[in-house]
Amino acid sequence: LTVGRNGLSGTSSLTRGLFFSGNTGSYSDVIDSVVITTTGNASDFGNLSRATQRGAAFGSATRGIFGGGLTGSSPYTREDEIEYVTIASTGNITDFGNLTVARSALAGGSSAVRGFFGGGYPGSGYSNVIDYVTIASTGNATDFGDLSAATGTNTGAASGTRGLSAGGYSPSVTNVIDYITIASTGDASDFGDLLAATRAATGTGALTRGIFGGVYAPGIHNIIQYVTIASTGNAADFGDLSGTRGFLGMTSDSHGGLQA
């Protein structure tokens, strides 16, 4: 990355990956980009409208969306801004609209048409709210339904049809995985369980699998686990990250936003 940080969020087009915001010791407005098919260091893409961390990101083949987050110092401010970039270009982010509830440490994911934000920390307790937006338009988020429990520091993943929210605080650390059908609205349903109760992992989707990497609590771990998104069931071990870490950013070149 152009600057080392945690609390960042990732999304991508088929060719370019983006990483938004984070905490370098102070909050960051940096957007980095990488070319997924190569290896090498990230390049500067542009900037958010505000320095923040622990928002959520998702996207389509053309747009990257970033929403929510944490700013300021104690007492912290939870953000309701949603912003977007055109992934094929570079430049600063543009206003999209607002969440129904300002919050940080939330999950996100998308199909090629719709993106969702689920759970999070609004400043007192945790949230069970799921919001959605239509990626190709702009405007405020709309209520989708509710998670099975109010949860923050959860992580999201999606295929072209289903969205997942996994782990987090609820109010203790949980292993629960919820799922929604992105094209509809309604409350989340039980999908299965993570290998252990975790928070502050990060997730992404592929054509068939959802991947969750890293754990911040309890303990910091290097575990990677996966589920088959079209079915339901518990997560299985995939392998390990190169190091132990949490609050990281993740994306892929086949997440749900790229599946027409």
PDB file of C-alpha atoms in Angstrom:
ATOM      1  CA  LEU A   1       0.000   0.000   0.000  1.00  0.00           C
ATOM      2  CA  THR A   2       1.093   3.610  -0.352  1.00  0.00           C
ATOM      3  CA  VAL A   3       0.763   3.914   3.434  1.00  0.00           C
ATOM      4  CA  GLY A   4       0.499   1.166   6.055  1.00  0.00           C
ATOM      5  CA  ARG A   5      -2.862   1.173   7.800  1.00  0.00           C
ATOM      6  CA  ASN A   6      -5.678  -0.893   9.280  1.00  0.00           C
ATOM      7  CA  GLY A   7      -9.435  -0.374   9.262  1.00  0.00           C
ATOM      8  CA  LEU A   8      -9.504  -0.112   5.457  1.00  0.00           C
ATOM      9  CA  SER A   9     -12.040  -1.453   2.929  1.00  0.00           C
ATOM     10  CA  GLY A  10     -11.620  -2.962  -0.522  1.00  0.00           C
ATOM     11  CA  THR A  11     -13.464  -3.508  -3.802  1.00  0.00           C
ATOM     12  CA  SER A  12     -12.530  -3.950  -7.457  1.00  0.00           C
ATOM     13  CA  SER A  13     -13.424  -4.077 -11.097  1.00  0.00           C
ATOM     14  CA  LEU A  14     -12.303  -7.052 -13.180  1.00  0.00           C
ATOM     15  CA  THR A  15      -8.844  -5.530 -13.462  1.00  0.00           C
ATOM     16  CA  ARG A  16      -8.282  -2.923 -10.752  1.00  0.00           C
ATOM     17  CA  GLY A  17      -8.501  -3.262  -6.984  1.00  0.00           C
ATOM     18  CA  LEU A  18      -9.159  -0.295  -4.695  1.00  0.00           C
ATOM     19  CA  PHE A  19      -8.502   0.184  -0.969  1.00  0.00           C
ATOM     20  CA  PHE A  20     -10.257   3.002   0.883  1.00  0.00           C
ATOM     21  CA  SER A  21      -9.377   4.900   4.076  1.00  0.00           C
ATOM     22  CA  GLY A  22      -7.923   3.364   7.255  1.00  0.00           C
ATOM     23  CA  ASN A  23      -5.962   4.203  10.372  1.00  0.00           C
ATOM     24  CA  THR A  24      -2.257   5.026  10.161  1.00  0.00           C
ATOM     25  CA  GLY A  25      -2.174   6.323  13.741  1.00  0.00           C
ATOM     26  CA  SER A  26      -4.538   9.009  12.505  1.00  0.00           C
ATOM     27  CA  TYR A  27      -7.457   8.536  10.131  1.00  0.00           C
ATOM     28  CA  SER A  28      -6.766   8.415   6.403  1.00  0.00           C
ATOM     29  CA  ASP A  29      -8.565   9.725   3.305  1.00  0.00           C
ATOM     30  CA  VAL A  30      -6.309   7.733   0.949  1.00  0.00           C
ATOM     31  CA  ILE A  31      -7.643   5.610  -1.912  1.00  0.00           C
ATOM     32  CA  ASP A  32      -5.034   3.204  -3.329  1.00  0.00           C
ATOM     33  CA  SER A  33      -5.263   1.116  -6.487  1.00  0.00           C
ATOM     34  CA  VAL A  34      -3.573  -2.044  -7.744  1.00  0.00           C
ATOM     35  CA  VAL A  35      -3.729  -3.958 -11.022  1.00  0.00           C
ATOM     36  CA  ILE A  36      -5.014  -7.359  -9.899  1.00  0.00           C
ATOM     37  CA  THR A  37      -3.393  -9.459 -12.630  1.00  0.00           C
ATOM     38  CA  THR A  38       0.104  -8.188 -11.793  1.00  0.00           C
ATOM     39  CA  THR A  39       2.087  -7.951  -8.592  1.00  0.00           C
ATOM     40  CA  GLY A  40       3.603  -4.769  -7.248  1.00  0.00           C
ATOM     41  CA  ASN A  41       2.991  -1.844  -4.978  1.00  0.00           C
ATOM     42  CA  ALA A  42      -0.226   0.173  -4.886  1.00  0.00           C
ATOM     43  CA  SER A  43      -0.563   3.571  -6.560  1.00  0.00           C
ATOM     44  CA  ASP A  44      -2.418   6.629  -5.371  1.00  0.00           C
ATOM     45  CA  PHE A  45      -5.922   6.782  -6.871  1.00  0.00           C
ATOM     46  CA  GLY A  46      -7.378   9.844  -5.140  1.00  0.00           C
ATOM     47  CA  ASN A  47      -8.951  10.840  -1.854  1.00  0.00           C
ATOM     48  CA  LEU A  48     -12.137  10.472   0.128  1.00  0.00           C
ATOM     49  CA  SER A  49     -14.015  13.605   1.173  1.00  0.00           C
ATOM     50  CA  ARG A  50     -12.994  12.918   4.779  1.00  0.00           C
ATOM     51  CA  ALA A  51     -10.367  11.042   6.745  1.00  0.00           C
ATOM     52  CA  THR A  52     -12.027   7.962   8.202  1.00  0.00           C
ATOM     53  CA  GLN A  53     -11.698   4.261   8.989  1.00  0.00           C
ATOM     54  CA  ARG A  54     -13.914   1.177   9.386  1.00  0.00           C
ATOM     55  CA  GLY A  55     -16.368   1.953   6.625  1.00  0.00           C
ATOM     56  CA  ALA A  56     -17.581  -0.630   4.095  1.00  0.00           C
ATOM     57  CA  ALA A  57     -16.960  -0.921   0.358  1.00  0.00           C
ATOM     58  CA  PHE A  58     -18.404  -2.805  -2.595  1.00  0.00           C
ATOM     59  CA  GLY A  59     -18.756  -2.179  -6.299  1.00  0.00           C
ATOM     60  CA  SER A  60     -19.614  -3.183  -9.828  1.00  0.00           C
ATOM     61  CA  ALA A  61     -17.425  -3.508 -12.916  1.00  0.00           C
ATOM     62  CA  THR A  62     -17.453   0.280 -13.236  1.00  0.00           C
ATOM     63  CA  ARG A  63     -18.072   1.853  -9.808  1.00  0.00           C
ATOM     64  CA  GLY A  64     -16.594   1.532  -6.351  1.00  0.00           C
ATOM     65  CA  ILE A  65     -18.820   2.535  -3.418  1.00  0.00           C
ATOM     66  CA  PHE A  66     -17.665   3.442   0.098  1.00  0.00           C
ATOM     67  CA  GLY A  67     -20.016   4.185   2.995  1.00  0.00           C
ATOM     68  CA  GLY A  68     -20.064   4.836   6.721  1.00  0.00           C
ATOM     69  CA  GLY A  69     -17.000   5.019   8.920  1.00  0.00           C
ATOM     70  CA  LEU A  70     -15.532   6.618  12.004  1.00  0.00           C
ATOM     71  CA  THR A  71     -14.045  10.114  12.262  1.00  0.00           C
ATOM     72  CA  GLY A  72     -12.848  12.464  14.963  1.00  0.00           C
ATOM     73  CA  SER A  73     -11.600  11.643  18.452  1.00  0.00           C
ATOM     74  CA  SER A  74     -13.492  10.704  21.590  1.00  0.00           C
ATOM     75  CA  PRO A  75     -16.422  11.286  21.415  1.00  0.00           C
ATOM     76  CA  TYR A  76     -16.114   9.811  17.914  1.00  0.00           C
ATOM     77  CA  THR A  77     -18.398  10.643  15.011  1.00  0.00           C
ATOM     78  CA  ARG A  78     -20.099   7.889  13.018  1.00  0.00           C
ATOM     79  CA  GLU A  79     -20.612   8.786   9.392  1.00  0.00           C
ATOM     80  CA  ASP A  80     -23.635   8.290   7.123  1.00  0.00           C
ATOM     81  CA  GLU A  81     -22.001   9.443   3.867  1.00  0.00           C
ATOM     82  CA  ILE A  82     -21.954   7.145   0.845  1.00  0.00           C
ATOM     83  CA  GLU A  83     -19.503   8.082  -1.925  1.00  0.00           C
ATOM     84  CA  TYR A  84     -18.363   6.572  -5.212  1.00  0.00           C
ATOM     85  CA  VAL A  85     -15.548   6.506  -7.735  1.00  0.00           C
ATOM     86  CA  THR A  86     -15.324   5.364 -11.345  1.00  0.00           C
ATOM     87  CA  ILE A  87     -12.794   2.563 -11.038  1.00  0.00           C
ATOM     88  CA  ALA A  88     -11.336   2.853 -14.558  1.00  0.00           C
ATOM     89  CA  SER A  89     -10.276   6.447 -13.931  1.00  0.00           C
ATOM     90  CA  THR A  90      -8.400   8.074 -11.073  1.00  0.00           C
ATOM     91  CA  GLY A  91      -9.483  11.001  -8.952  1.00  0.00           C
ATOM     92  CA  ASN A  92     -11.238  12.002  -5.781  1.00  0.00           C
ATOM     93  CA  ILE A  93     -14.451  10.421  -4.607  1.00  0.00           C
ATOM     94  CA  THR A  94     -17.925  11.878  -5.376  1.00  0.00           C
ATOM     95  CA  ASP A  95     -21.005  12.084  -3.151  1.00  0.00           C
ATOM     96  CA  PHE A  96     -23.562   9.312  -3.690  1.00  0.00           C
ATOM     97  CA  GLY A  97     -26.059   9.774  -0.833  1.00  0.00           C
ATOM     98  CA  ASN A  98     -26.519   8.738   2.793  1.00  0.00           C
ATOM     99  CA  LEU A  99     -27.095   5.639   4.881  1.00  0.00           C
ATOM    100  CA  THR A 100     -30.365   5.340   6.812  1.00  0.00           C
ATOM    101  CA  VAL A 101     -28.291   5.134  10.031  1.00  0.00           C
ATOM    102  CA  ALA A 102     -24.825   6.634  10.567  1.00  0.00           C
ATOM    103  CA  ARG A 103     -22.462   3.890  11.672  1.00  0.00           C
ATOM    104  CA  SER A 104     -18.971   2.442  11.518  1.00  0.00           C
ATOM    105  CA  ALA A 105     -17.589  -1.128  11.579  1.00  0.00           C
ATOM    106  CA  LEU A 106     -20.285  -2.381   9.196  1.00  0.00           C
ATOM    107  CA  ALA A 107     -20.350  -5.081   6.505  1.00  0.00           C
ATOM    108  CA  GLY A 108     -20.849  -4.534   2.778  1.00  0.00           C
ATOM    109  CA  GLY A 109     -21.267  -6.490  -0.433  1.00  0.00           C
ATOM    110  CA  SER A 110     -23.059  -6.332  -3.755  1.00  0.00           C
ATOM    111  CA  SER A 111     -24.452  -7.916  -6.853  1.00  0.00           C
ATOM    112  CA  ALA A 112     -23.788  -6.159 -10.156  1.00  0.00           C
ATOM    113  CA  VAL A 113     -26.921  -4.061  -9.570  1.00  0.00           C
ATOM    114  CA  ARG A 114     -27.376  -3.581  -5.821  1.00  0.00           C
ATOM    115  CA  GLY A 115     -25.060  -3.056  -2.904  1.00  0.00           C
ATOM    116  CA  PHE A 116     -25.868  -3.588   0.755  1.00  0.00           C
ATOM    117  CA  PHE A 117     -24.565  -2.300   4.076  1.00  0.00           C
ATOM    118  CA  GLY A 118     -25.331  -4.447   7.134  1.00  0.00           C
ATOM    119  CA  GLY A 119     -24.963  -3.963  10.861  1.00  0.00           C
ATOM    120  CA  GLY A 120     -22.328  -1.701  12.372  1.00  0.00           C
ATOM    121  CA  TYR A 121     -21.790   0.481  15.397  1.00  0.00           C
ATOM    122  CA  PRO A 122     -23.922   3.667  15.490  1.00  0.00           C
ATOM    123  CA  GLY A 123     -22.284   4.959  18.692  1.00  0.00           C
ATOM    124  CA  SER A 124     -24.471   3.242  21.273  1.00  0.00           C
ATOM    125  CA  GLY A 125     -25.014  -0.500  21.052  1.00  0.00           C
ATOM    126  CA  TYR A 126     -24.929  -2.262  17.701  1.00  0.00           C
ATOM    127  CA  SER A 127     -27.167  -2.086  14.637  1.00  0.00           C
ATOM    128  CA  ASN A 128     -29.194  -4.801  12.888  1.00  0.00           C
ATOM    129  CA  VAL A 129     -30.048  -2.507   9.955  1.00  0.00           C
ATOM    130  CA  ILE A 130     -29.437  -3.633   6.374  1.00  0.00           C
ATOM    131  CA  ASP A 131     -29.492  -0.808   3.796  1.00  0.00           C
ATOM    132  CA  TYR A 132     -29.243  -1.075   0.029  1.00  0.00           C
ATOM    133  CA  VAL A 133     -28.442   1.176  -2.927  1.00  0.00           C
ATOM    134  CA  THR A 134     -28.604   0.795  -6.701  1.00  0.00           C
ATOM    135  CA  ILE A 135     -24.952   1.079  -7.726  1.00  0.00           C
ATOM    136  CA  ALA A 136     -25.465   2.701 -11.147  1.00  0.00           C
ATOM    137  CA  SER A 137     -27.565   5.543  -9.706  1.00  0.00           C
ATOM    138  CA  THR A 138     -27.059   7.980  -6.845  1.00  0.00           C
ATOM    139  CA  GLY A 139     -29.301   8.681  -3.891  1.00  0.00           C
ATOM    140  CA  ASN A 140     -29.878   7.773  -0.280  1.00  0.00           C
ATOM    141  CA  ALA A 141     -29.881   4.171   0.898  1.00  0.00           C
ATOM    142  CA  THR A 142     -33.179   2.327   1.421  1.00  0.00           C
ATOM    143  CA  ASP A 143     -34.024  -0.045   4.252  1.00  0.00           C
ATOM    144  CA  PHE A 144     -33.654  -3.678   3.137  1.00  0.00           C
ATOM    145  CA  GLY A 145     -34.456  -5.540   6.357  1.00  0.00           C
ATOM    146  CA  ASP A 146     -32.600  -6.653   9.476  1.00  0.00           C
ATOM    147  CA  LEU A 147     -29.773  -8.970  10.427  1.00  0.00           C
ATOM    148  CA  SER A 148     -30.657 -11.816  12.794  1.00  0.00           C
ATOM    149  CA  ALA A 149     -29.071  -9.782  15.617  1.00  0.00           C
ATOM    150  CA  ALA A 150     -27.599  -6.318  16.113  1.00  0.00           C
ATOM    151  CA  THR A 151     -23.938  -6.767  15.151  1.00  0.00           C
ATOM    152  CA  GLY A 152     -20.830  -4.608  14.614  1.00  0.00           C
ATOM    153  CA  THR A 153     -17.297  -5.335  13.331  1.00  0.00           C
ATOM    154  CA  ASN A 154     -18.918  -7.961  11.117  1.00  0.00           C
ATOM    155  CA  THR A 155     -17.666  -8.639   7.607  1.00  0.00           C
ATOM    156  CA  GLY A 156     -19.445  -9.060   4.278  1.00  0.00           C
ATOM    157  CA  ALA A 157     -19.113 -11.168   1.142  1.00  0.00           C
ATOM    158  CA  ALA A 158     -21.376 -11.693  -1.853  1.00  0.00           C
ATOM    159  CA  SER A 159     -22.000 -13.650  -5.014  1.00  0.00           C
ATOM    160  CA  GLY A 160     -24.174 -12.292  -7.792  1.00  0.00           C
ATOM    161  CA  THR A 161     -27.292 -13.379  -5.905  1.00  0.00           C
ATOM    162  CA  ARG A 162     -26.570 -13.697  -2.178  1.00  0.00           C
ATOM    163  CA  GLY A 163     -24.978 -11.422   0.406  1.00  0.00           C
ATOM    164  CA  LEU A 164     -23.363 -12.637   3.625  1.00  0.00           C
ATOM    165  CA  SER A 165     -22.637 -11.012   6.983  1.00  0.00           C
ATOM    166  CA  ALA A 166     -20.250 -12.957   9.208  1.00  0.00           C
ATOM    167  CA  GLY A 167     -18.958 -12.692  12.771  1.00  0.00           C
ATOM    168  CA  GLY A 168     -18.632  -9.500  14.807  1.00  0.00           C
ATOM    169  CA  TYR A 169     -19.816  -8.304  18.218  1.00  0.00           C
ATOM    170  CA  SER A 170     -23.431  -9.115  19.042  1.00  0.00           C
ATOM    171  CA  PRO A 171     -22.828  -7.974  21.899  1.00  0.00           C
ATOM    172  CA  SER A 172     -20.198 -10.648  22.584  1.00  0.00           C
ATOM    173  CA  VAL A 173     -18.034 -12.031  19.781  1.00  0.00           C
ATOM    174  CA  THR A 174     -20.151 -14.241  17.494  1.00  0.00           C
ATOM    175  CA  ASN A 175     -19.630 -16.982  14.910  1.00  0.00           C
ATOM    176  CA  VAL A 176     -22.954 -16.392  13.132  1.00  0.00           C
ATOM    177  CA  ILE A 177     -23.176 -16.092   9.331  1.00  0.00           C
ATOM    178  CA  ASP A 178     -26.390 -14.508   7.976  1.00  0.00           C
ATOM    179  CA  TYR A 179     -27.458 -14.326   4.343  1.00  0.00           C
ATOM    180  CA  ILE A 180     -29.815 -12.278   2.189  1.00  0.00           C
ATOM    181  CA  THR A 181     -30.996 -12.557  -1.408  1.00  0.00           C
ATOM    182  CA  ILE A 182     -29.713  -9.246  -2.775  1.00  0.00           C
ATOM    183  CA  ALA A 183     -32.369  -8.752  -5.480  1.00  0.00           C
ATOM    184  CA  SER A 184     -35.188  -8.926  -2.918  1.00  0.00           C
ATOM    185  CA  THR A 185     -35.774  -7.226   0.432  1.00  0.00           C
ATOM    186  CA  GLY A 186     -36.405  -8.789   3.817  1.00  0.00           C
ATOM    187  CA  ASP A 187     -34.686  -9.954   6.961  1.00  0.00           C
ATOM    188  CA  ALA A 188     -31.532 -12.052   6.894  1.00  0.00           C
ATOM    189  CA  SER A 189     -31.642 -15.826   7.397  1.00  0.00           C
ATOM    190  CA  ASP A 190     -29.205 -18.128   9.151  1.00  0.00           C
ATOM    191  CA  PHE A 191     -26.494 -19.470   6.841  1.00  0.00           C
ATOM    192  CA  GLY A 192     -24.217 -21.344   9.266  1.00  0.00           C
ATOM    193  CA  ASP A 193     -21.254 -20.614  11.511  1.00  0.00           C
ATOM    194  CA  LEU A 194     -17.646 -19.518  11.219  1.00  0.00           C
ATOM    195  CA  LEU A 195     -14.980 -21.882  12.546  1.00  0.00           C
ATOM    196  CA  ALA A 196     -14.926 -19.808  15.744  1.00  0.00           C
ATOM    197  CA  ALA A 197     -16.431 -16.624  17.105  1.00  0.00           C
ATOM    198  CA  THR A 198     -14.491 -13.762  15.495  1.00  0.00           C
ATOM    199  CA  ARG A 199     -14.633 -10.040  14.877  1.00  0.00           C
ATOM    200  CA  ALA A 200     -12.835  -7.674  12.503  1.00  0.00           C
ATOM    201  CA  ALA A 201     -12.107 -10.292   9.871  1.00  0.00           C
ATOM    202  CA  THR A 202     -12.628  -9.190   6.283  1.00  0.00           C
ATOM    203  CA  GLY A 203     -14.396 -10.852   3.388  1.00  0.00           C
ATOM    204  CA  THR A 204     -14.923 -11.043  -0.337  1.00  0.00           C
ATOM    205  CA  GLY A 205     -16.793 -13.237  -2.775  1.00  0.00           C
ATOM    206  CA  ALA A 206     -15.946 -15.267  -5.839  1.00  0.00           C
ATOM    207  CA  LEU A 207     -18.112 -17.047  -8.407  1.00  0.00           C
ATOM    208  CA  THR A 208     -19.059 -19.695  -5.882  1.00  0.00           C
ATOM    209  CA  ARG A 209     -17.232 -19.055  -2.611  1.00  0.00           C
ATOM    210  CA  GLY A 210     -17.162 -16.477   0.141  1.00  0.00           C
ATOM    211  CA  ILE A 211     -13.747 -15.968   1.734  1.00  0.00           C
ATOM    212  CA  PHE A 212     -13.059 -14.516   5.200  1.00  0.00           C
ATOM    213  CA  GLY A 213      -9.517 -13.636   6.230  1.00  0.00           C
ATOM    214  CA  GLY A 214      -7.878 -12.545   9.465  1.00  0.00           C
ATOM    215  CA  VAL A 215      -9.210 -12.139  12.994  1.00  0.00           C
ATOM    216  CA  TYR A 216      -8.708  -9.278  15.440  1.00  0.00           C
ATOM    217  CA  ALA A 217     -10.454 -10.768  18.475  1.00  0.00           C
ATOM    218  CA  PRO A 218     -10.300 -12.966  20.394  1.00  0.00           C
ATOM    219  CA  GLY A 219      -6.575 -12.781  19.618  1.00  0.00           C
ATOM    220  CA  ILE A 220      -5.086 -11.779  16.263  1.00  0.00           C
ATOM    221  CA  HIS A 221      -4.916 -14.681  13.822  1.00  0.00           C
ATOM    222  CA  ASN A 222      -3.944 -15.529  10.239  1.00  0.00           C
ATOM    223  CA  ILE A 223      -6.820 -17.882   9.475  1.00  0.00           C
ATOM    224  CA  ILE A 224      -8.607 -17.894   6.088  1.00  0.00           C
ATOM    225  CA  GLN A 225     -11.949 -19.707   5.900  1.00  0.00           C
ATOM    226  CA  TYR A 226     -14.550 -20.180   3.184  1.00  0.00           C
ATOM    227  CA  VAL A 227     -18.165 -21.072   2.509  1.00  0.00           C
ATOM    228  CA  THR A 228     -20.053 -22.074  -0.641  1.00  0.00           C
ATOM    229  CA  ILE A 229     -22.419 -19.124  -1.058  1.00  0.00           C
ATOM    230  CA  ALA A 230     -25.181 -20.894  -3.035  1.00  0.00           C
ATOM    231  CA  SER A 231     -25.691 -23.415  -0.233  1.00  0.00           C
ATOM    232  CA  THR A 232     -25.894 -23.017   3.527  1.00  0.00           C
ATOM    233  CA  GLY A 233     -23.575 -24.525   6.107  1.00  0.00           C
ATOM    234  CA  ASN A 234     -20.587 -23.880   8.301  1.00  0.00           C
ATOM    235  CA  ALA A 235     -17.287 -22.397   7.156  1.00  0.00           C
ATOM    236  CA  ALA A 236     -14.279 -24.613   6.373  1.00  0.00           C
ATOM    237  CA  ASP A 237     -10.559 -23.925   6.650  1.00  0.00           C
ATOM    238  CA  PHE A 238      -8.962 -22.522   3.494  1.00  0.00           C
ATOM    239  CA  GLY A 239      -5.393 -21.793   4.627  1.00  0.00           C
ATOM    240  CA  ASP A 240      -3.499 -18.947   6.272  1.00  0.00           C
ATOM    241  CA  LEU A 241      -2.579 -15.341   5.602  1.00  0.00           C
ATOM    242  CA  SER A 242       1.130 -14.507   5.393  1.00  0.00           C
ATOM    243  CA  GLY A 243       0.856 -12.925   8.855  1.00  0.00           C
ATOM    244  CA  THR A 244      -1.546 -12.407  11.742  1.00  0.00           C
ATOM    245  CA  ARG A 245      -3.776  -9.356  11.338  1.00  0.00           C
ATOM    246  CA  GLY A 246      -7.275  -7.944  11.594  1.00  0.00           C
ATOM    247  CA  PHE A 247      -9.163  -4.902  10.287  1.00  0.00           C
ATOM    248  CA  LEU A 248      -7.655  -5.494   6.839  1.00  0.00           C
ATOM    249  CA  GLY A 249      -9.086  -4.863   3.361  1.00  0.00           C
ATOM    250  CA  MET A 250      -9.947  -7.577   0.827  1.00  0.00           C
ATOM    251  CA  THR A 251     -11.289  -7.836  -2.707  1.00  0.00           C
ATOM    252  CA  SER A 252     -11.227 -10.175  -5.708  1.00  0.00           C
ATOM    253  CA  ASP A 253     -11.693 -10.079  -9.481  1.00  0.00           C
ATOM    254  CA  SER A 254     -14.862 -12.211  -9.282  1.00  0.00           C
ATOM    255  CA  HIS A 255     -16.911 -10.827  -6.370  1.00  0.00           C
ATOM    256  CA  GLY A 256     -20.677 -10.502  -6.610  1.00  0.00           C
ATOM    257  CA  GLY A 257     -20.577  -7.035  -8.120  1.00  0.00           C
ATOM    258  CA  LEU A 258     -18.824  -8.466 -11.162  1.00  0.00           C
ATOM    259  CA  GLN A 259     -21.317 -11.289 -11.733  1.00  0.00           C
ATOM    260  CA  ALA A 260     -23.960 -10.087 -14.196  1.00  0.00           C
TER     261      ALA A 260
END
